[in-house]
Amino acid sequence: MRLDEATARRFANLTLGHVAREWPNKLDHVMTGPDDVAGPRDLHPAFFGSFDWHSCVHGWWQLRRLARLFSGMAEAADIAALGDELFTPANIAVERAYLERPASRGFERPYGWGWLLALAIEEPRVAPLAE
């Protein structure tokens, strides 16, 4: 099977519908005290959607790959605009700080981190998370 633009557009629209949808959400979050109580968007301002963190990262990989392969599709502009909104230096710094917490040592490893590495190839603004 060969990926065509119609299929790429369908996948892009489905994924755009959930990468920025905060609820419902299944957190994998170790709390060490009351200061650690927070919602998905506060904990993960770039990857709060898609029900869980690794699915959001995976969804973003798919979106960025589709936008690269089919740069002329209308959804490519929507992907770029949402990426500009979410992949800010401030949001990436919050994500990085979360991953550096001692209580987050096993967070989404290895599965989510594998998708993060794949995403870093397609979306350089997230590369600091993979360093």
mmCIF file of N, CA and C in Angstrom:
data_model
loop_
_atom_site.group_PDB
_atom_site.id
_atom_site.type_symbol
_atom_site.label_atom_id
_atom_site.label_comp_id
_atom_site.label_asym_id
_atom_site.label_seq_id
_atom_site.Cartn_x
_atom_site.Cartn_y
_atom_site.Cartn_z
ATOM 1 N N MET A 1 0.833 -1.180 0.000
ATOM 2 C CA MET A 1 0.000 0.000 0.000
ATOM 3 C C MET A 1 0.882 1.249 0.000
ATOM 4 N N ARG A 2 0.498 2.224 -0.759
ATOM 5 C CA ARG A 2 1.238 3.480 -0.859
ATOM 6 C C ARG A 2 0.410 4.584 -0.224
ATOM 7 N N LEU A 3 1.072 5.398 0.578
ATOM 8 C CA LEU A 3 0.392 6.516 1.222
ATOM 9 C C LEU A 3 0.127 7.607 0.187
ATOM 10 N N ASP A 4 -1.149 7.955 0.022
ATOM 11 C CA ASP A 4 -1.494 9.034 -0.892
ATOM 12 C C ASP A 4 -1.957 10.252 -0.095
ATOM 13 N N GLU A 5 -2.123 11.374 -0.767
ATOM 14 C CA GLU A 5 -2.471 12.607 -0.075
ATOM 15 C C GLU A 5 -3.834 12.532 0.603
ATOM 16 N N ALA A 6 -4.789 11.857 -0.002
ATOM 17 C CA ALA A 6 -6.113 11.750 0.621
ATOM 18 C C ALA A 6 -6.022 11.014 1.959
ATOM 19 N N THR A 7 -5.251 9.946 1.996
ATOM 20 C CA THR A 7 -5.076 9.199 3.249
ATOM 21 C C THR A 7 -4.283 10.032 4.250
ATOM 22 N N ALA A 8 -3.244 10.710 3.778
ATOM 23 C CA ALA A 8 -2.452 11.574 4.654
ATOM 24 C C ALA A 8 -3.331 12.653 5.274
ATOM 25 N N ARG A 9 -4.208 13.237 4.491
ATOM 26 C CA ARG A 9 -5.107 14.279 5.001
ATOM 27 C C ARG A 9 -6.056 13.702 6.054
ATOM 28 N N ARG A 10 -6.562 12.511 5.799
ATOM 29 C CA ARG A 10 -7.460 11.873 6.769
ATOM 30 C C ARG A 10 -6.733 11.617 8.088
ATOM 31 N N PHE A 11 -5.525 11.063 8.019
ATOM 32 C CA PHE A 11 -4.735 10.828 9.232
ATOM 33 C C PHE A 11 -4.425 12.148 9.944
ATOM 34 N N ALA A 12 -4.035 13.161 9.180
ATOM 35 C CA ALA A 12 -3.691 14.453 9.782
ATOM 36 C C ALA A 12 -4.884 15.044 10.523
ATOM 37 N N ASN A 13 -6.053 15.003 9.917
ATOM 38 C CA ASN A 13 -7.240 15.556 10.571
ATOM 39 C C ASN A 13 -7.611 14.791 11.834
ATOM 40 N N LEU A 14 -7.512 13.474 11.786
ATOM 41 C CA LEU A 14 -7.791 12.675 12.986
ATOM 42 C C LEU A 14 -6.827 13.033 14.116
ATOM 43 N N THR A 15 -5.555 13.126 13.777
ATOM 44 C CA THR A 15 -4.546 13.384 14.800
ATOM 45 C C THR A 15 -4.598 14.820 15.294
ATOM 46 N N LEU A 16 -4.860 15.778 14.416
ATOM 47 C CA LEU A 16 -5.037 17.163 14.859
ATOM 48 C C LEU A 16 -6.195 17.277 15.844
ATOM 49 N N GLY A 17 -7.151 16.367 15.744
ATOM 50 C CA GLY A 17 -8.296 16.387 16.638
ATOM 51 C C GLY A 17 -7.996 15.936 18.049
ATOM 52 N N HIS A 18 -6.814 15.365 18.264
ATOM 53 C CA HIS A 18 -6.549 14.914 19.636
ATOM 54 C C HIS A 18 -5.236 15.379 20.251
ATOM 55 N N VAL A 19 -4.263 15.837 19.495
ATOM 56 C CA VAL A 19 -2.991 16.230 20.124
ATOM 57 C C VAL A 19 -3.117 17.463 21.015
ATOM 58 N N ALA A 20 -4.157 18.248 20.816
ATOM 59 C CA ALA A 20 -4.370 19.425 21.663
ATOM 60 C C ALA A 20 -5.665 19.308 22.471
ATOM 61 N N ARG A 21 -6.156 18.089 22.639
ATOM 62 C CA ARG A 21 -7.351 17.822 23.452
ATOM 63 C C ARG A 21 -6.874 17.286 24.801
ATOM 64 N N GLU A 22 -7.066 18.061 25.831
ATOM 65 C CA GLU A 22 -6.524 17.711 27.150
ATOM 66 C C GLU A 22 -7.285 16.574 27.843
ATOM 67 N N TRP A 23 -8.574 16.513 27.639
ATOM 68 C CA TRP A 23 -9.396 15.537 28.377
ATOM 69 C C TRP A 23 -10.116 14.619 27.417
ATOM 70 N N PRO A 24 -10.304 13.360 27.729
ATOM 71 C CA PRO A 24 -9.822 12.649 28.918
ATOM 72 C C PRO A 24 -8.310 12.457 28.850
ATOM 73 N N ASN A 25 -7.712 12.162 29.993
ATOM 74 C CA ASN A 25 -6.262 12.011 30.062
ATOM 75 C C ASN A 25 -5.905 10.990 31.133
ATOM 76 N N LYS A 26 -4.929 10.152 30.809
ATOM 77 C CA LYS A 26 -4.417 9.165 31.760
ATOM 78 C C LYS A 26 -2.972 9.549 32.077
ATOM 79 N N LEU A 27 -2.792 10.158 33.231
ATOM 80 C CA LEU A 27 -1.456 10.584 33.637
ATOM 81 C C LEU A 27 -0.628 9.423 34.180
ATOM 82 N N ASP A 28 0.636 9.431 33.837
ATOM 83 C CA ASP A 28 1.630 8.572 34.472
ATOM 84 C C ASP A 28 2.552 9.543 35.203
ATOM 85 N N HIS A 29 2.188 9.857 36.435
ATOM 86 C CA HIS A 29 2.843 10.959 37.144
ATOM 87 C C HIS A 29 3.091 10.571 38.598
ATOM 88 N N VAL A 30 4.353 10.528 38.984
ATOM 89 C CA VAL A 30 4.717 10.233 40.366
ATOM 90 C C VAL A 30 4.694 11.537 41.151
ATOM 91 N N MET A 31 3.910 11.547 42.223
ATOM 92 C CA MET A 31 3.823 12.726 43.081
ATOM 93 C C MET A 31 4.606 12.468 44.353
ATOM 94 N N THR A 32 5.487 13.393 44.682
ATOM 95 C CA THR A 32 6.292 13.255 45.896
ATOM 96 C C THR A 32 5.793 14.166 47.013
ATOM 97 N N GLY A 33 4.782 14.974 46.706
ATOM 98 C CA GLY A 33 4.203 15.870 47.698
ATOM 99 C C GLY A 33 3.103 16.691 47.066
ATOM 100 N N PRO A 34 2.440 17.523 47.856
ATOM 101 C CA PRO A 34 1.296 18.292 47.352
ATOM 102 C C PRO A 34 1.656 19.265 46.231
ATOM 103 N N ASP A 35 2.883 19.690 46.145
ATOM 104 C CA ASP A 35 3.280 20.604 45.070
ATOM 105 C C ASP A 35 3.304 19.919 43.708
ATOM 106 N N ASP A 36 3.259 18.596 43.686
ATOM 107 C CA ASP A 36 3.284 17.847 42.436
ATOM 108 C C ASP A 36 1.898 17.617 41.842
ATOM 109 N N VAL A 37 0.857 18.087 42.505
ATOM 110 C CA VAL A 37 -0.502 17.908 42.006
ATOM 111 C C VAL A 37 -0.758 18.956 40.926
ATOM 112 N N ALA A 38 -1.002 18.482 39.702
ATOM 113 C CA ALA A 38 -1.251 19.387 38.566
ATOM 114 C C ALA A 38 -1.938 18.602 37.464
ATOM 115 N N GLY A 39 -2.565 19.330 36.565
ATOM 116 C CA GLY A 39 -3.243 18.716 35.426
ATOM 117 C C GLY A 39 -2.311 18.494 34.256
ATOM 118 N N PRO A 40 -2.807 17.801 33.222
ATOM 119 C CA PRO A 40 -1.975 17.454 32.073
ATOM 120 C C PRO A 40 -1.308 18.649 31.395
ATOM 121 N N ARG A 41 -2.046 19.715 31.146
ATOM 122 C CA ARG A 41 -1.477 20.860 30.423
ATOM 123 C C ARG A 41 -0.406 21.565 31.247
ATOM 124 N N ASP A 42 -0.569 21.596 32.566
ATOM 125 C CA ASP A 42 0.455 22.207 33.409
ATOM 126 C C ASP A 42 1.717 21.357 33.458
ATOM 127 N N LEU A 43 1.547 20.050 33.533
ATOM 128 C CA LEU A 43 2.695 19.154 33.595
ATOM 129 C C LEU A 43 3.408 19.041 32.246
ATOM 130 N N HIS A 44 2.643 19.035 31.172
ATOM 131 C CA HIS A 44 3.172 18.782 29.828
ATOM 132 C C HIS A 44 2.578 19.778 28.836
ATOM 133 N N PRO A 45 3.047 21.011 28.838
ATOM 134 C CA PRO A 45 2.430 22.033 27.988
ATOM 135 C C PRO A 45 2.590 21.799 26.486
ATOM 136 N N ALA A 46 3.510 20.955 26.080
ATOM 137 C CA ALA A 46 3.646 20.624 24.659
ATOM 138 C C ALA A 46 2.949 19.313 24.316
ATOM 139 N N PHE A 47 2.879 18.386 25.259
ATOM 140 C CA PHE A 47 2.368 17.030 24.990
ATOM 141 C C PHE A 47 1.282 16.615 25.987
ATOM 142 N N PHE A 48 0.254 17.426 26.126
ATOM 143 C CA PHE A 48 -0.802 17.161 27.097
ATOM 144 C C PHE A 48 -1.977 16.394 26.501
ATOM 145 N N GLY A 49 -2.048 16.275 25.199
ATOM 146 C CA GLY A 49 -3.218 15.690 24.549
ATOM 147 C C GLY A 49 -3.113 14.204 24.299
ATOM 148 N N SER A 50 -4.075 13.695 23.545
ATOM 149 C CA SER A 50 -4.064 12.319 23.036
ATOM 150 C C SER A 50 -4.212 11.251 24.102
ATOM 151 N N PHE A 51 -4.799 11.552 25.238
ATOM 152 C CA PHE A 51 -5.052 10.623 26.327
ATOM 153 C C PHE A 51 -3.833 10.363 27.189
ATOM 154 N N ASP A 52 -2.629 10.321 26.617
ATOM 155 C CA ASP A 52 -1.414 10.137 27.412
ATOM 156 C C ASP A 52 -0.215 10.725 26.664
ATOM 157 N N TRP A 53 0.878 10.907 27.394
ATOM 158 C CA TRP A 53 2.050 11.602 26.871
ATOM 159 C C TRP A 53 2.630 10.913 25.642
ATOM 160 N N HIS A 54 2.873 9.603 25.727
ATOM 161 C CA HIS A 54 3.540 8.945 24.597
ATOM 162 C C HIS A 54 2.666 8.949 23.345
ATOM 163 N N SER A 55 1.347 8.880 23.506
ATOM 164 C CA SER A 55 0.471 8.946 22.335
ATOM 165 C C SER A 55 0.495 10.337 21.711
ATOM 166 N N CYS A 56 0.631 11.357 22.530
ATOM 167 C CA CYS A 56 0.731 12.719 22.008
ATOM 168 C C CYS A 56 2.037 12.901 21.244
ATOM 169 N N VAL A 57 3.132 12.427 21.808
ATOM 170 C CA VAL A 57 4.427 12.515 21.111
ATOM 171 C C VAL A 57 4.357 11.750 19.795
ATOM 172 N N HIS A 58 3.797 10.554 19.830
ATOM 173 C CA HIS A 58 3.652 9.733 18.633
ATOM 174 C C HIS A 58 2.771 10.449 17.603
ATOM 175 N N GLY A 59 1.683 11.050 18.069
ATOM 176 C CA GLY A 59 0.810 11.793 17.171
ATOM 177 C C GLY A 59 1.522 12.952 16.503
ATOM 178 N N TRP A 60 2.347 13.658 17.278
ATOM 179 C CA TRP A 60 3.110 14.760 16.700
ATOM 180 C C TRP A 60 4.129 14.260 15.682
ATOM 181 N N TRP A 61 4.736 13.108 15.935
ATOM 182 C CA TRP A 61 5.642 12.540 14.931
ATOM 183 C C TRP A 61 4.879 12.314 13.625
ATOM 184 N N GLN A 62 3.701 11.717 13.742
ATOM 185 C CA GLN A 62 2.891 11.450 12.548
ATOM 186 C C GLN A 62 2.547 12.755 11.819
ATOM 187 N N LEU A 63 2.112 13.760 12.565
ATOM 188 C CA LEU A 63 1.743 15.028 11.941
ATOM 189 C C LEU A 63 2.928 15.673 11.218
ATOM 190 N N ARG A 64 4.073 15.732 11.889
ATOM 191 C CA ARG A 64 5.237 16.375 11.268
ATOM 192 C C ARG A 64 5.722 15.582 10.047
ATOM 193 N N ARG A 65 5.673 14.264 10.124
ATOM 194 C CA ARG A 65 6.066 13.439 8.975
ATOM 195 C C ARG A 65 5.109 13.663 7.805
ATOM 196 N N LEU A 66 3.805 13.655 8.075
ATOM 197 C CA LEU A 66 2.828 13.878 7.011
ATOM 198 C C LEU A 66 3.000 15.265 6.392
ATOM 199 N N ALA A 67 3.234 16.269 7.228
ATOM 200 C CA ALA A 67 3.419 17.630 6.712
ATOM 201 C C ALA A 67 4.666 17.725 5.841
ATOM 202 N N ARG A 68 5.696 16.959 6.183
ATOM 203 C CA ARG A 68 6.908 16.964 5.356
ATOM 204 C C ARG A 68 6.666 16.246 4.036
ATOM 205 N N LEU A 69 5.996 15.102 4.096
ATOM 206 C CA LEU A 69 5.767 14.309 2.891
ATOM 207 C C LEU A 69 4.750 14.937 1.943
ATOM 208 N N PHE A 70 3.772 15.646 2.529
ATOM 209 C CA PHE A 70 2.695 16.255 1.740
ATOM 210 C C PHE A 70 2.594 17.736 2.104
ATOM 211 N N SER A 71 3.644 18.463 1.834
ATOM 212 C CA SER A 71 3.731 19.867 2.261
ATOM 213 C C SER A 71 2.678 20.750 1.618
ATOM 214 N N GLY A 72 2.090 20.314 0.525
ATOM 215 C CA GLY A 72 1.071 21.107 -0.141
ATOM 216 C C GLY A 72 -0.341 20.887 0.371
ATOM 217 N N MET A 73 -0.526 19.900 1.235
ATOM 218 C CA MET A 73 -1.893 19.667 1.729
ATOM 219 C C MET A 73 -2.302 20.789 2.675
ATOM 220 N N ALA A 74 -3.584 21.089 2.696
ATOM 221 C CA ALA A 74 -4.094 22.193 3.518
ATOM 222 C C ALA A 74 -3.756 22.000 4.996
ATOM 223 N N GLU A 75 -3.759 20.781 5.468
ATOM 224 C CA GLU A 75 -3.511 20.493 6.879
ATOM 225 C C GLU A 75 -2.084 20.818 7.294
ATOM 226 N N ALA A 76 -1.166 20.889 6.349
ATOM 227 C CA ALA A 76 0.223 21.212 6.693
ATOM 228 C C ALA A 76 0.307 22.578 7.374
ATOM 229 N N ALA A 77 -0.496 23.523 6.954
ATOM 230 C CA ALA A 77 -0.507 24.841 7.589
ATOM 231 C C ALA A 77 -1.075 24.762 9.005
ATOM 232 N N ASP A 78 -2.100 23.935 9.207
ATOM 233 C CA ASP A 78 -2.674 23.763 10.547
ATOM 234 C C ASP A 78 -1.668 23.100 11.487
ATOM 235 N N ILE A 79 -0.940 22.129 10.969
ATOM 236 C CA ILE A 79 0.092 21.443 11.749
ATOM 237 C C ILE A 79 1.178 22.436 12.152
ATOM 238 N N ALA A 80 1.618 23.241 11.203
ATOM 239 C CA ALA A 80 2.661 24.226 11.494
ATOM 240 C C ALA A 80 2.180 25.244 12.530
ATOM 241 N N ALA A 81 0.956 25.721 12.383
ATOM 242 C CA ALA A 81 0.433 26.727 13.318
ATOM 243 C C ALA A 81 0.307 26.159 14.727
ATOM 244 N N LEU A 82 -0.193 24.942 14.858
ATOM 245 C CA LEU A 82 -0.312 24.337 16.185
ATOM 246 C C LEU A 82 1.069 24.050 16.767
ATOM 247 N N GLY A 83 1.991 23.613 15.944
ATOM 248 C CA GLY A 83 3.359 23.410 16.410
ATOM 249 C C GLY A 83 3.974 24.703 16.910
ATOM 250 N N ASP A 84 3.731 25.803 16.201
ATOM 251 C CA ASP A 84 4.249 27.109 16.641
ATOM 252 C C ASP A 84 3.657 27.507 17.990
ATOM 253 N N GLU A 85 2.406 27.155 18.202
ATOM 254 C CA GLU A 85 1.742 27.488 19.466
ATOM 255 C C GLU A 85 2.271 26.657 20.636
ATOM 256 N N LEU A 86 2.539 25.373 20.388
ATOM 257 C CA LEU A 86 2.899 24.460 21.483
ATOM 258 C C LEU A 86 4.391 24.262 21.672
ATOM 259 N N PHE A 87 5.177 24.297 20.619
ATOM 260 C CA PHE A 87 6.609 24.002 20.722
ATOM 261 C C PHE A 87 7.423 25.280 20.922
ATOM 262 N N THR A 88 7.051 26.031 21.932
ATOM 263 C CA THR A 88 7.773 27.253 22.280
ATOM 264 C C THR A 88 8.953 26.893 23.173
ATOM 265 N N PRO A 89 9.955 27.735 23.231
ATOM 266 C CA PRO A 89 11.067 27.462 24.158
ATOM 267 C C PRO A 89 10.593 27.282 25.603
ATOM 268 N N ALA A 90 9.626 28.064 26.024
ATOM 269 C CA ALA A 90 9.122 27.947 27.402
ATOM 270 C C ALA A 90 8.451 26.598 27.635
ATOM 271 N N ASN A 91 7.619 26.146 26.699
ATOM 272 C CA ASN A 91 6.948 24.850 26.867
ATOM 273 C C ASN A 91 7.942 23.697 26.831
ATOM 274 N N ILE A 92 8.916 23.778 25.950
ATOM 275 C CA ILE A 92 9.921 22.708 25.878
ATOM 276 C C ILE A 92 10.752 22.694 27.162
ATOM 277 N N ALA A 93 11.024 23.860 27.734
ATOM 278 C CA ALA A 93 11.765 23.911 29.008
ATOM 279 C C ALA A 93 10.977 23.238 30.131
ATOM 280 N N VAL A 94 9.664 23.426 30.165
ATOM 281 C CA VAL A 94 8.831 22.757 31.185
ATOM 282 C C VAL A 94 8.861 21.246 30.972
ATOM 283 N N GLU A 95 8.743 20.815 29.721
ATOM 284 C CA GLU A 95 8.800 19.377 29.426
ATOM 285 C C GLU A 95 10.152 18.797 29.842
ATOM 286 N N ARG A 96 11.213 19.501 29.534
ATOM 287 C CA ARG A 96 12.552 19.016 29.888
ATOM 288 C C ARG A 96 12.723 18.940 31.400
ATOM 289 N N ALA A 97 12.271 19.964 32.112
ATOM 290 C CA ALA A 97 12.369 19.953 33.570
ATOM 291 C C ALA A 97 11.592 18.773 34.149
ATOM 292 N N TYR A 98 10.461 18.452 33.558
ATOM 293 C CA TYR A 98 9.685 17.308 34.033
ATOM 294 C C TYR A 98 10.486 16.018 33.870
ATOM 295 N N LEU A 99 11.106 15.852 32.720
ATOM 296 C CA LEU A 99 11.868 14.628 32.456
ATOM 297 C C LEU A 99 13.116 14.532 33.334
ATOM 298 N N GLU A 100 13.607 15.660 33.817
ATOM 299 C CA GLU A 100 14.798 15.666 34.668
ATOM 300 C C GLU A 100 14.478 15.481 36.148
ATOM 301 N N ARG A 101 13.213 15.477 36.531
ATOM 302 C CA ARG A 101 12.839 15.256 37.928
ATOM 303 C C ARG A 101 13.301 13.863 38.368
ATOM 304 N N PRO A 102 13.834 13.730 39.571
ATOM 305 C CA PRO A 102 14.192 12.388 40.051
ATOM 306 C C PRO A 102 13.000 11.423 40.035
ATOM 307 N N ALA A 103 11.810 11.923 40.320
ATOM 308 C CA ALA A 103 10.623 11.064 40.333
ATOM 309 C C ALA A 103 10.178 10.661 38.929
ATOM 310 N N SER A 104 10.758 11.249 37.905
ATOM 311 C CA SER A 104 10.384 10.943 36.519
ATOM 312 C C SER A 104 11.414 10.063 35.812
ATOM 313 N N ARG A 105 12.320 9.484 36.561
ATOM 314 C CA ARG A 105 13.399 8.691 35.942
ATOM 315 C C ARG A 105 12.889 7.609 35.005
ATOM 316 N N GLY A 106 11.790 6.962 35.322
ATOM 317 C CA GLY A 106 11.262 5.897 34.470
ATOM 318 C C GLY A 106 10.109 6.333 33.587
ATOM 319 N N PHE A 107 9.804 7.628 33.582
ATOM 320 C CA PHE A 107 8.648 8.138 32.854
ATOM 321 C C PHE A 107 8.714 7.801 31.367
ATOM 322 N N GLU A 108 7.714 7.068 30.910
ATOM 323 C CA GLU A 108 7.517 6.751 29.494
ATOM 324 C C GLU A 108 8.730 6.126 28.814
ATOM 325 N N ARG A 109 9.553 5.428 29.605
ATOM 326 C CA ARG A 109 10.721 4.765 29.019
ATOM 327 C C ARG A 109 10.447 3.282 28.878
ATOM 328 N N PRO A 110 10.844 2.695 27.798
ATOM 329 C CA PRO A 110 11.536 3.251 26.638
ATOM 330 C C PRO A 110 10.581 3.721 25.535
ATOM 331 N N TYR A 111 9.323 3.297 25.596
ATOM 332 C CA TYR A 111 8.401 3.504 24.480
ATOM 333 C C TYR A 111 8.235 4.980 24.107
ATOM 334 N N GLY A 112 7.863 5.811 25.064
ATOM 335 C CA GLY A 112 7.644 7.223 24.772
ATOM 336 C C GLY A 112 8.910 7.925 24.332
ATOM 337 N N TRP A 113 10.027 7.546 24.932
ATOM 338 C CA TRP A 113 11.301 8.171 24.565
ATOM 339 C C TRP A 113 11.706 7.784 23.140
ATOM 340 N N GLY A 114 11.353 6.581 22.713
ATOM 341 C CA GLY A 114 11.613 6.184 21.329
ATOM 342 C C GLY A 114 10.870 7.085 20.352
ATOM 343 N N TRP A 115 9.609 7.360 20.653
ATOM 344 C CA TRP A 115 8.844 8.270 19.795
ATOM 345 C C TRP A 115 9.381 9.692 19.882
ATOM 346 N N LEU A 116 9.866 10.081 21.053
ATOM 347 C CA LEU A 116 10.459 11.411 21.195
ATOM 348 C C LEU A 116 11.691 11.552 20.297
ATOM 349 N N LEU A 117 12.515 10.523 20.246
ATOM 350 C CA LEU A 117 13.688 10.559 19.365
ATOM 351 C C LEU A 117 13.276 10.638 17.900
ATOM 352 N N ALA A 118 12.250 9.879 17.522
ATOM 353 C CA ALA A 118 11.759 9.942 16.140
ATOM 354 C C ALA A 118 11.195 11.326 15.838
ATOM 355 N N LEU A 119 10.459 11.893 16.782
ATOM 356 C CA LEU A 119 9.897 13.226 16.585
ATOM 357 C C LEU A 119 11.000 14.274 16.449
ATOM 358 N N ALA A 120 12.066 14.139 17.216
ATOM 359 C CA ALA A 120 13.157 15.126 17.161
ATOM 360 C C ALA A 120 13.762 15.213 15.757
ATOM 361 N N ILE A 121 13.695 14.143 14.996
ATOM 362 C CA ILE A 121 14.183 14.168 13.615
ATOM 363 C C ILE A 121 13.261 15.020 12.751
ATOM 364 N N GLU A 122 11.959 14.925 12.983
ATOM 365 C CA GLU A 122 10.974 15.661 12.187
ATOM 366 C C GLU A 122 10.737 17.082 12.703
ATOM 367 N N GLU A 123 10.911 17.288 13.992
ATOM 368 C CA GLU A 123 10.593 18.573 14.631
ATOM 369 C C GLU A 123 11.764 18.995 15.508
ATOM 370 N N PRO A 124 12.704 19.757 14.959
ATOM 371 C CA PRO A 124 13.914 20.119 15.704
ATOM 372 C C PRO A 124 13.665 20.871 17.013
ATOM 373 N N ARG A 125 12.528 21.531 17.135
ATOM 374 C CA ARG A 125 12.268 22.294 18.381
ATOM 375 C C ARG A 125 12.127 21.390 19.587
ATOM 376 N N VAL A 126 11.874 20.103 19.410
ATOM 377 C CA VAL A 126 11.773 19.199 20.558
ATOM 378 C C VAL A 126 13.090 18.483 20.847
ATOM 379 N N ALA A 127 14.094 18.685 20.012
ATOM 380 C CA ALA A 127 15.380 18.004 20.202
ATOM 381 C C ALA A 127 15.983 18.198 21.584
ATOM 382 N N PRO A 128 15.843 19.366 22.232
ATOM 383 C CA PRO A 128 16.419 19.506 23.585
ATOM 384 C C PRO A 128 15.870 18.489 24.591
ATOM 385 N N LEU A 129 14.699 17.939 24.322
ATOM 386 C CA LEU A 129 14.154 16.912 25.219
ATOM 387 C C LEU A 129 14.893 15.593 25.074
ATOM 388 N N ALA A 130 15.478 15.372 23.932
ATOM 389 C CA ALA A 130 16.144 14.106 23.654
ATOM 390 C C ALA A 130 17.640 14.152 23.959
ATOM 391 N N GLU A 131 18.134 15.291 24.406
ATOM 392 C CA GLU A 131 19.573 15.400 24.676
ATOM 393 C C GLU A 131 19.939 14.692 25.959
#
